[in-house]
Tab-separated table of C-alpha atoms in Angstrom:
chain	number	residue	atom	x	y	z
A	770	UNK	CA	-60.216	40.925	-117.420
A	771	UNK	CA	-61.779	37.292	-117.624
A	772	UNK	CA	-62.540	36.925	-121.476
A	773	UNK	CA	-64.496	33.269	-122.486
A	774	UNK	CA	-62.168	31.283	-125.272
A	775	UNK	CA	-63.490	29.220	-127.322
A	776	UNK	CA	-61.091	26.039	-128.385
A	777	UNK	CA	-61.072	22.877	-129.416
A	778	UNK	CA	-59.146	19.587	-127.785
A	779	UNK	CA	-57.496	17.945	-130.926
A	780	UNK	CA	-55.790	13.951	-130.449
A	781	UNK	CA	-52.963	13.938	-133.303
A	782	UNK	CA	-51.677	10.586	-131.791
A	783	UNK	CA	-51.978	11.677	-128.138
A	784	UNK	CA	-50.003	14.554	-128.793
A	785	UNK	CA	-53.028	16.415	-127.138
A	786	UNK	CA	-53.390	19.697	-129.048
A	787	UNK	CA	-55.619	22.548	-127.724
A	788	UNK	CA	-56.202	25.173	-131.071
A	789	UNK	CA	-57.989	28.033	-129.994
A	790	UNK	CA	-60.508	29.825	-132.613
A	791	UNK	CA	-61.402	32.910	-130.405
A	792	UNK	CA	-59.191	36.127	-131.271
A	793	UNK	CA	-56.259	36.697	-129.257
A	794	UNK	CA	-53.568	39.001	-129.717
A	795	UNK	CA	-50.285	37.944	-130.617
A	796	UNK	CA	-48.495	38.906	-127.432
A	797	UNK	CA	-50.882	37.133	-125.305
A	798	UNK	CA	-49.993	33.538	-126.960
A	799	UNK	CA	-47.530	32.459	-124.386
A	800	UNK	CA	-49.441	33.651	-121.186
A	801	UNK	CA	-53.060	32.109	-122.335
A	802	UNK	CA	-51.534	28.844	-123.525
A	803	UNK	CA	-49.917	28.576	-120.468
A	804	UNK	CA	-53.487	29.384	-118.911
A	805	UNK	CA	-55.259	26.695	-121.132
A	806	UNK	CA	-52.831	24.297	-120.268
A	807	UNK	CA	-53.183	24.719	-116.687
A	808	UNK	CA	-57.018	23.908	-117.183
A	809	UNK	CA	-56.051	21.046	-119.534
A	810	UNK	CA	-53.501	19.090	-118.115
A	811	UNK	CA	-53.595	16.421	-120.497
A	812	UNK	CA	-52.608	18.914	-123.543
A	813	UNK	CA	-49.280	19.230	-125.005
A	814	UNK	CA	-49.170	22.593	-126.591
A	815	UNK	CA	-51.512	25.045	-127.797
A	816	UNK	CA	-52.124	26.840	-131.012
A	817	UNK	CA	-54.395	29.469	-131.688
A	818	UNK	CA	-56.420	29.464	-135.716
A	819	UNK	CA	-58.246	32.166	-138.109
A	820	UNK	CA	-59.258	31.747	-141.240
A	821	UNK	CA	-57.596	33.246	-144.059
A	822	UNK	CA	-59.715	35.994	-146.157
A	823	UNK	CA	-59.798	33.803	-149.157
A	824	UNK	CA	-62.908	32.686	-150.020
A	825	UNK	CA	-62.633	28.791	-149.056
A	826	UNK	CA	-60.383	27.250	-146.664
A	827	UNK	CA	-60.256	23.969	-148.988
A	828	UNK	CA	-59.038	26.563	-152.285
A	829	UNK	CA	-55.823	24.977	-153.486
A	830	UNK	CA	-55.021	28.084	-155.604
A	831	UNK	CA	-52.097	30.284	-154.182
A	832	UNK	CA	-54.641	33.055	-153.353
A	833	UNK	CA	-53.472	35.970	-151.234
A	834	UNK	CA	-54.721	34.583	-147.754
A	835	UNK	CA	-54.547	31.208	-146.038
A	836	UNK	CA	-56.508	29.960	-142.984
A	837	UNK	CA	-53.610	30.202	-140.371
A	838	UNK	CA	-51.968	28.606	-137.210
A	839	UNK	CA	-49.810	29.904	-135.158
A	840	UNK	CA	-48.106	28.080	-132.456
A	841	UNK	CA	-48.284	29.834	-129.128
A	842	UNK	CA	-44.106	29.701	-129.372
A	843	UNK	CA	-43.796	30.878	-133.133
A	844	UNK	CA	-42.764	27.324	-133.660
A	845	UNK	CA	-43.769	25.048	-136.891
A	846	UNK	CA	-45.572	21.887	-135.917
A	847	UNK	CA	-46.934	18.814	-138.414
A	848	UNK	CA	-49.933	17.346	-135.592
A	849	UNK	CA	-50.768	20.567	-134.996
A	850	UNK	CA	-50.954	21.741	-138.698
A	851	UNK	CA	-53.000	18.322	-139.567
A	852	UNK	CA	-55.171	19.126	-136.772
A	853	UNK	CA	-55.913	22.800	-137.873
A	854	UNK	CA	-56.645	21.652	-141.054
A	855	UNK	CA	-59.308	19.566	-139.698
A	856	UNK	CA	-60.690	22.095	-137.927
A	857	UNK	CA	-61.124	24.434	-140.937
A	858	UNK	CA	-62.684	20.870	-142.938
A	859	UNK	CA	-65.228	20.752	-139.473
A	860	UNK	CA	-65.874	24.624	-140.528
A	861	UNK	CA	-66.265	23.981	-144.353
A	862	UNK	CA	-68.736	21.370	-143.960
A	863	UNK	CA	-66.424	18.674	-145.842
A	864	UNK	CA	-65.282	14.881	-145.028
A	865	UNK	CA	-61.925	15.126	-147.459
A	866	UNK	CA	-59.838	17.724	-149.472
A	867	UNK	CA	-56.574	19.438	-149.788
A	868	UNK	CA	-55.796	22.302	-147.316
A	869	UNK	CA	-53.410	24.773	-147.300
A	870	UNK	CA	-52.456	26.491	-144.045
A	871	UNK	CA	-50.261	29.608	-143.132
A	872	UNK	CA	-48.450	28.388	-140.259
A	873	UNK	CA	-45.610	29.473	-137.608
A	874	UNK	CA	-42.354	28.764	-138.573
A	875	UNK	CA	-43.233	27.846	-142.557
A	876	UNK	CA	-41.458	30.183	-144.968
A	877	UNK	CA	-44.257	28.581	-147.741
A	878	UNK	CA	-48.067	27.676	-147.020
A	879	UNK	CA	-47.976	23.951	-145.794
A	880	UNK	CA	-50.093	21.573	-147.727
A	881	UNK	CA	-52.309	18.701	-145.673
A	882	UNK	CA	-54.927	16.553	-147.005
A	883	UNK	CA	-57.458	15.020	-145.110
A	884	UNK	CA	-60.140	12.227	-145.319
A	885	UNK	CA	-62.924	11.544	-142.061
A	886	UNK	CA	-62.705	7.941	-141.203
A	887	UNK	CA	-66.914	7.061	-140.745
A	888	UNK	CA	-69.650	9.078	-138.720
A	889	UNK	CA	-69.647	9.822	-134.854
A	890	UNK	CA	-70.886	12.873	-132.944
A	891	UNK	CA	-70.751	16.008	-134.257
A	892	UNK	CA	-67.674	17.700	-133.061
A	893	UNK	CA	-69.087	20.909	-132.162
A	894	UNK	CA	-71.016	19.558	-129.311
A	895	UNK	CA	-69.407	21.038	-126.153
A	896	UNK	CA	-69.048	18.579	-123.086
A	897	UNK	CA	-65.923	16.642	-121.688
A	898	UNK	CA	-64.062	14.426	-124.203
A	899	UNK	CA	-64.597	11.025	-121.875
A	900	UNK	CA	-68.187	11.211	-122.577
A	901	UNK	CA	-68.354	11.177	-126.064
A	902	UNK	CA	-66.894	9.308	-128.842
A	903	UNK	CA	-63.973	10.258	-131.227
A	904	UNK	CA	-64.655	11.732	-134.661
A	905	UNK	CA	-61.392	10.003	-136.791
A	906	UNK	CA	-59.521	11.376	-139.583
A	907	UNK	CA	-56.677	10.344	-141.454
A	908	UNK	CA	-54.413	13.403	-142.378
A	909	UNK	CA	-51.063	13.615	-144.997
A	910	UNK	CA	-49.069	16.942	-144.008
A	911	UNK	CA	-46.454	18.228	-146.623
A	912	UNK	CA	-43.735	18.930	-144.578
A	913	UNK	CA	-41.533	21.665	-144.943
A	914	UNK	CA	-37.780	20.920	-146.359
A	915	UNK	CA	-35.024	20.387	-144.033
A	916	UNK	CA	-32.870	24.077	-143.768
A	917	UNK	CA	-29.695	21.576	-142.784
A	918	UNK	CA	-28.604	18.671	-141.245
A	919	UNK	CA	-25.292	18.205	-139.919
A	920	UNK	CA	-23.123	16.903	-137.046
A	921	UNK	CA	-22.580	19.098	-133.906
A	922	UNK	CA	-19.903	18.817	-130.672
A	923	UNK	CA	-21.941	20.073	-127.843
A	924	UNK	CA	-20.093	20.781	-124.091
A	925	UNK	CA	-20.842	17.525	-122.834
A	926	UNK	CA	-18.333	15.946	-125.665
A	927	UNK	CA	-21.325	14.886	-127.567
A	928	UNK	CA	-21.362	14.341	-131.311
A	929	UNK	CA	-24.880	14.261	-132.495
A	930	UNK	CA	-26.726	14.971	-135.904
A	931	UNK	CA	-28.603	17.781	-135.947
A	932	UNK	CA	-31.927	18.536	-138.489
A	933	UNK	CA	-32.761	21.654	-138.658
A	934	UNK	CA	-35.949	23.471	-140.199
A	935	UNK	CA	-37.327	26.979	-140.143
A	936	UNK	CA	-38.609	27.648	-136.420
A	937	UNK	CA	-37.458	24.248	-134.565
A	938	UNK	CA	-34.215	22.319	-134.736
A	939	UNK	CA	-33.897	18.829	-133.576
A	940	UNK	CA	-31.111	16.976	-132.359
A	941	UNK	CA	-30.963	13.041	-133.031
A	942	UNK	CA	-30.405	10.961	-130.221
A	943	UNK	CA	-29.732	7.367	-132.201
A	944	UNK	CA	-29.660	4.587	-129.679
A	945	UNK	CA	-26.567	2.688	-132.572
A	946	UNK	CA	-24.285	5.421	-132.252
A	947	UNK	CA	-21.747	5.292	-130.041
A	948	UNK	CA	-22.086	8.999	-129.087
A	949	UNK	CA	-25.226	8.649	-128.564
A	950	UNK	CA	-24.170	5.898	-125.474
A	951	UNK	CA	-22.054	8.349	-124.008
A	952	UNK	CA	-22.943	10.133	-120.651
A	953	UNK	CA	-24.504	12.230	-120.481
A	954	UNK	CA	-26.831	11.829	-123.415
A	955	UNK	CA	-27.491	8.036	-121.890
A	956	UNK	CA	-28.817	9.238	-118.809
A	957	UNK	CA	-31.392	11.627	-120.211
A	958	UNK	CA	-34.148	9.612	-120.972
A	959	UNK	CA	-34.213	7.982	-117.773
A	960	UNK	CA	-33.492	11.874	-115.854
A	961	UNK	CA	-36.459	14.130	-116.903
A	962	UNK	CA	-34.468	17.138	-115.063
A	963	UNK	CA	-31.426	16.272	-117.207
A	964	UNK	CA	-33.117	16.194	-120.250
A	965	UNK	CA	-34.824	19.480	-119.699
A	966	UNK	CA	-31.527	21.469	-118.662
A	967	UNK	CA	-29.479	19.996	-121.744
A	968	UNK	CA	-32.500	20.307	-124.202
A	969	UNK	CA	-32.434	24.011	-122.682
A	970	UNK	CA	-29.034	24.855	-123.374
A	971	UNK	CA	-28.454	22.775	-126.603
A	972	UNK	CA	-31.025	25.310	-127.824
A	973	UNK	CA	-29.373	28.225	-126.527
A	974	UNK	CA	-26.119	26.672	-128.144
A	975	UNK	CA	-28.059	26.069	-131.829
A	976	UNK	CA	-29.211	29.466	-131.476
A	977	UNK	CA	-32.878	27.516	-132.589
A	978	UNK	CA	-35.959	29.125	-131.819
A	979	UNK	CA	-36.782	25.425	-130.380
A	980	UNK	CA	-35.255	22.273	-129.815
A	981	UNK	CA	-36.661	18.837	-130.457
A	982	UNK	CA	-34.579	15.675	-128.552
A	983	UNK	CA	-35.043	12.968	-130.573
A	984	UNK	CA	-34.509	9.455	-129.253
A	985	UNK	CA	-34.347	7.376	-131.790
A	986	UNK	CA	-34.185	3.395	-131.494
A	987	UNK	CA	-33.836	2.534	-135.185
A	988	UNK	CA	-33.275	-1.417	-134.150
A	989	UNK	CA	-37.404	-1.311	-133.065
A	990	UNK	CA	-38.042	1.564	-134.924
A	991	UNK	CA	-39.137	3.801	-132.129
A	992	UNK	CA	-38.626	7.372	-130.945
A	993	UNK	CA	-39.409	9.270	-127.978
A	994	UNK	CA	-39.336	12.983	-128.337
A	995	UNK	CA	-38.218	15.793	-125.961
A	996	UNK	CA	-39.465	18.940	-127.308
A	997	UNK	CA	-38.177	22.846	-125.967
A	998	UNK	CA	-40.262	25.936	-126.611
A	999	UNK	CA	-38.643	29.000	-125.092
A	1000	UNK	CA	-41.076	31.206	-126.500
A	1001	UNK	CA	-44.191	29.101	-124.922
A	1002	UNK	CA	-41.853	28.294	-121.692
A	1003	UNK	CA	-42.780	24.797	-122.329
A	1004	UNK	CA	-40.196	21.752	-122.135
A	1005	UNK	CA	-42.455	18.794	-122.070
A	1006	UNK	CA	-42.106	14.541	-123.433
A	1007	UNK	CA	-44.352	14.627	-125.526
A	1008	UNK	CA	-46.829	11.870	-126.798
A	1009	UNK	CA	-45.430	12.245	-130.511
A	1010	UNK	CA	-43.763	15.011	-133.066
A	1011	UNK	CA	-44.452	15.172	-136.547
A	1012	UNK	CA	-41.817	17.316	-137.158
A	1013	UNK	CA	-39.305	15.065	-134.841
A	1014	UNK	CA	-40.596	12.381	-137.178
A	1015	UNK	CA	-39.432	14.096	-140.377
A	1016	UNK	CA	-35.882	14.915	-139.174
A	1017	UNK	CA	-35.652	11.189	-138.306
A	1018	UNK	CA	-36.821	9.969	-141.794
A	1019	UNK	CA	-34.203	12.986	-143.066
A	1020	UNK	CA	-31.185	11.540	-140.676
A	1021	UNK	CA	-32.170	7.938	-141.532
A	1022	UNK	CA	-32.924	8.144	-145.386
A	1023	UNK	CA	-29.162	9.703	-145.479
A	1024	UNK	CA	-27.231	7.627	-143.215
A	1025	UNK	CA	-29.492	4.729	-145.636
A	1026	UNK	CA	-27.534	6.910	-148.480
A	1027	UNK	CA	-31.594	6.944	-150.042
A	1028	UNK	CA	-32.164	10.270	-150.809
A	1029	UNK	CA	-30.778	10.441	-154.378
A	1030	UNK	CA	-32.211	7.120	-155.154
A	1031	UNK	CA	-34.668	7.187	-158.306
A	1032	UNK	CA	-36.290	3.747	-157.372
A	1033	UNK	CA	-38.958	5.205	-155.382
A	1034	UNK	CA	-39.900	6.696	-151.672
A	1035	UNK	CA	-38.824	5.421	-148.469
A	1036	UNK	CA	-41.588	5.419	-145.509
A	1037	UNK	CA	-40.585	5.185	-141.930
A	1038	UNK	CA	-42.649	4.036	-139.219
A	1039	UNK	CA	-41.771	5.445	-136.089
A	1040	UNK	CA	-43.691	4.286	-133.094
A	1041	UNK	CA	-43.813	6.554	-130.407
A	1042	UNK	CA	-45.487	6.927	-126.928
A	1043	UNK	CA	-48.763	7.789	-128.240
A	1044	UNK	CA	-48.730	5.697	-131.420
A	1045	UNK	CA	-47.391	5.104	-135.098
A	1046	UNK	CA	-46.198	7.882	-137.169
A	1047	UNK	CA	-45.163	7.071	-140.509
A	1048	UNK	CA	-42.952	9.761	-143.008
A	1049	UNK	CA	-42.225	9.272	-146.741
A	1050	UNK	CA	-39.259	10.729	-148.438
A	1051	UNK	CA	-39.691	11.308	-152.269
A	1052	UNK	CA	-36.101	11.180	-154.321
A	1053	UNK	CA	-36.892	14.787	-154.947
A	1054	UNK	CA	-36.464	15.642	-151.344
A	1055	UNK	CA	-39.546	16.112	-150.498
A	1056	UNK	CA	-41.498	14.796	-147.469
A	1057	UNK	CA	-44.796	13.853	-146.386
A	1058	UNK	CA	-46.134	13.036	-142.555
A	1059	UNK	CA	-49.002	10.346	-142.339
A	1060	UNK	CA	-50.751	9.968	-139.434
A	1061	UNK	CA	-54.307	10.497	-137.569
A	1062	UNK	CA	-56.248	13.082	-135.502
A	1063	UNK	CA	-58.995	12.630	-133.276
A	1064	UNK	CA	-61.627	15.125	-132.519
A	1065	UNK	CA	-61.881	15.237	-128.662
A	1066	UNK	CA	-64.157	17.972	-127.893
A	1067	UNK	CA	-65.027	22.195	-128.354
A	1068	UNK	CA	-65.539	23.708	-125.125
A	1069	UNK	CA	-65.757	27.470	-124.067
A	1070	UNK	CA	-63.042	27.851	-121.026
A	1071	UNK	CA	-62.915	31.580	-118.981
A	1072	UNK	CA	-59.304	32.883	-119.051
A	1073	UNK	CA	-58.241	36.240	-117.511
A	1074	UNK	CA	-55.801	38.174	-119.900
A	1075	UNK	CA	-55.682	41.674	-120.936
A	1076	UNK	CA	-55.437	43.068	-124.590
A	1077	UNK	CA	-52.034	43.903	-125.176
């Protein structure tokens, strides 16, 4: 049955983000993201929003319900969770706060802050996104700790770091290392097809749920990311990764030997095909994702689907 979806077109530095606010059942994720994106080309990945039963989707209490996302893989994402959080700001009425979001692959509810950078038109006016201006906002996701990083021997002979974190593990492809030059790991970012078949059996190999490919040039301080979502049966370059970005600042703030240091944070700026991303890690270990998200536009889209 053709059912009308409601869904918004989010810009969390062009790693175009459709979040969908009409009800959909779990099992149905996979096969109407794959439908949205098929109507969207220019979207990376899809994730579908409800708010929590609390009474606020700005309450920074640990109250028994949070305004959720859920990826349409199961998989944890930091542009996606700064764009559902301003979403539910668009839905509050408010230009800055603190929310806190269930989200996929997040053991604890993911803190983001937010703050609208000046007046444009209102987001909830439906049309196509070239025909309006952007509505700006700055965002500052808490990112979830780091389950593990260490150093893995894949088939190829490959030695590569690996970060991992609850849902998503990513492998760091750092332009310095010598392993990293070997073949053939140096012929992926030029082969799209190689990339994709490694990427899918590297995850099969970390026994991940997904699989980011991190290619890291820490000379220019730039990354392109590769990300694998068996789940959504996506496997796409993507624009930028938030949570790519935070295993970076992980592998780099240790190799730095920084972590322990009680002088203050390290920030990273990573820039990336769609823009800057910049992460922070604390001495404490703990990590925080700046970066920006423009409101493209809400549309209503027909998909057929049944409910399973």
């Amino acid at each position: 049955m053709r059912r009308q979806i409601s869904c918004y077109l989010m810009d969390p530095t062009k790693n175009m983000t459709i979040l969908v606010e009409t009800p959909v059942p779990e099992a149905s994720f996979p096969f109407v993201a794959q439908k949205l994106m098929e109507l969207v080309p220019e979207a990376e990945q899809v994730g579908f929003v409800h708010r929590g039963e609390s009474d606020s989707a700005c309450d920074s209490g640990m109250g028994t319900a949070f305004p959720t996302l859920r990826m349409a893989g199961g998989e944890f994402c930091g542009n996606a969770s700064m764009s559902a959080a301003v979403y539910y700001a668009l839905r509050e009425g408010i230009s800055e706060g603190t929310i806190l979001l269930d989200v996929s692959g997040a053991a604890d509810p993911v803190e983001v802050r937010i703050r609208k950078a000046g007046d444009s038109a209102g987001a909830d006016d439906v049309g196509s996104a070239a025909d309006k201006p952007d509505e700006i906002w700055y965002g500052r996701v808490h990112m979830p700790k780091p389950l593990s990083i260490s150093e893995e021997r894949f088939s190829d002979g490959s030695i590569l770091p690996v970060v991992r974190f609850e849902g998503i593990a990513h492998v760091i492809i750092d332009g310095t290392d010598e392993s990293a030059k070997s073949m053939p790991v140096a012929a992926m970012k030029q082969d799209a097809d190689l990339a994709g078949s490694l990427a899918k059996a590297w995850c099969e190999y970390l026994q991940a749920d997904a699989v980011g490919l991190m290619f890291l040039n820490e000379t220019h301080d730039e990354m392109r990311p590769l990300v694998y979502v068996p789940a959504a049966g996506t496997c796409i370059w993507e624009s930028s990764c938030a949570s790519g970005t935070t295993a970076a600042g992980v592998y780099l703030a240790q190799k730095a030997g920084l972590t322990d240091v009680a002088a203050g944070a390290v920030r990273y700026q990573l820039r990336q095909p769609g823009g800057v991303l910049e992460i922070e890690v604390t001495p404490e270990g703990d990590y925080y994702l700046m970066g920006q998200v423009a409101v493209c536009v809400r549309q209503e889209v027909m998909v057929e689907y049944d409910l399973l």
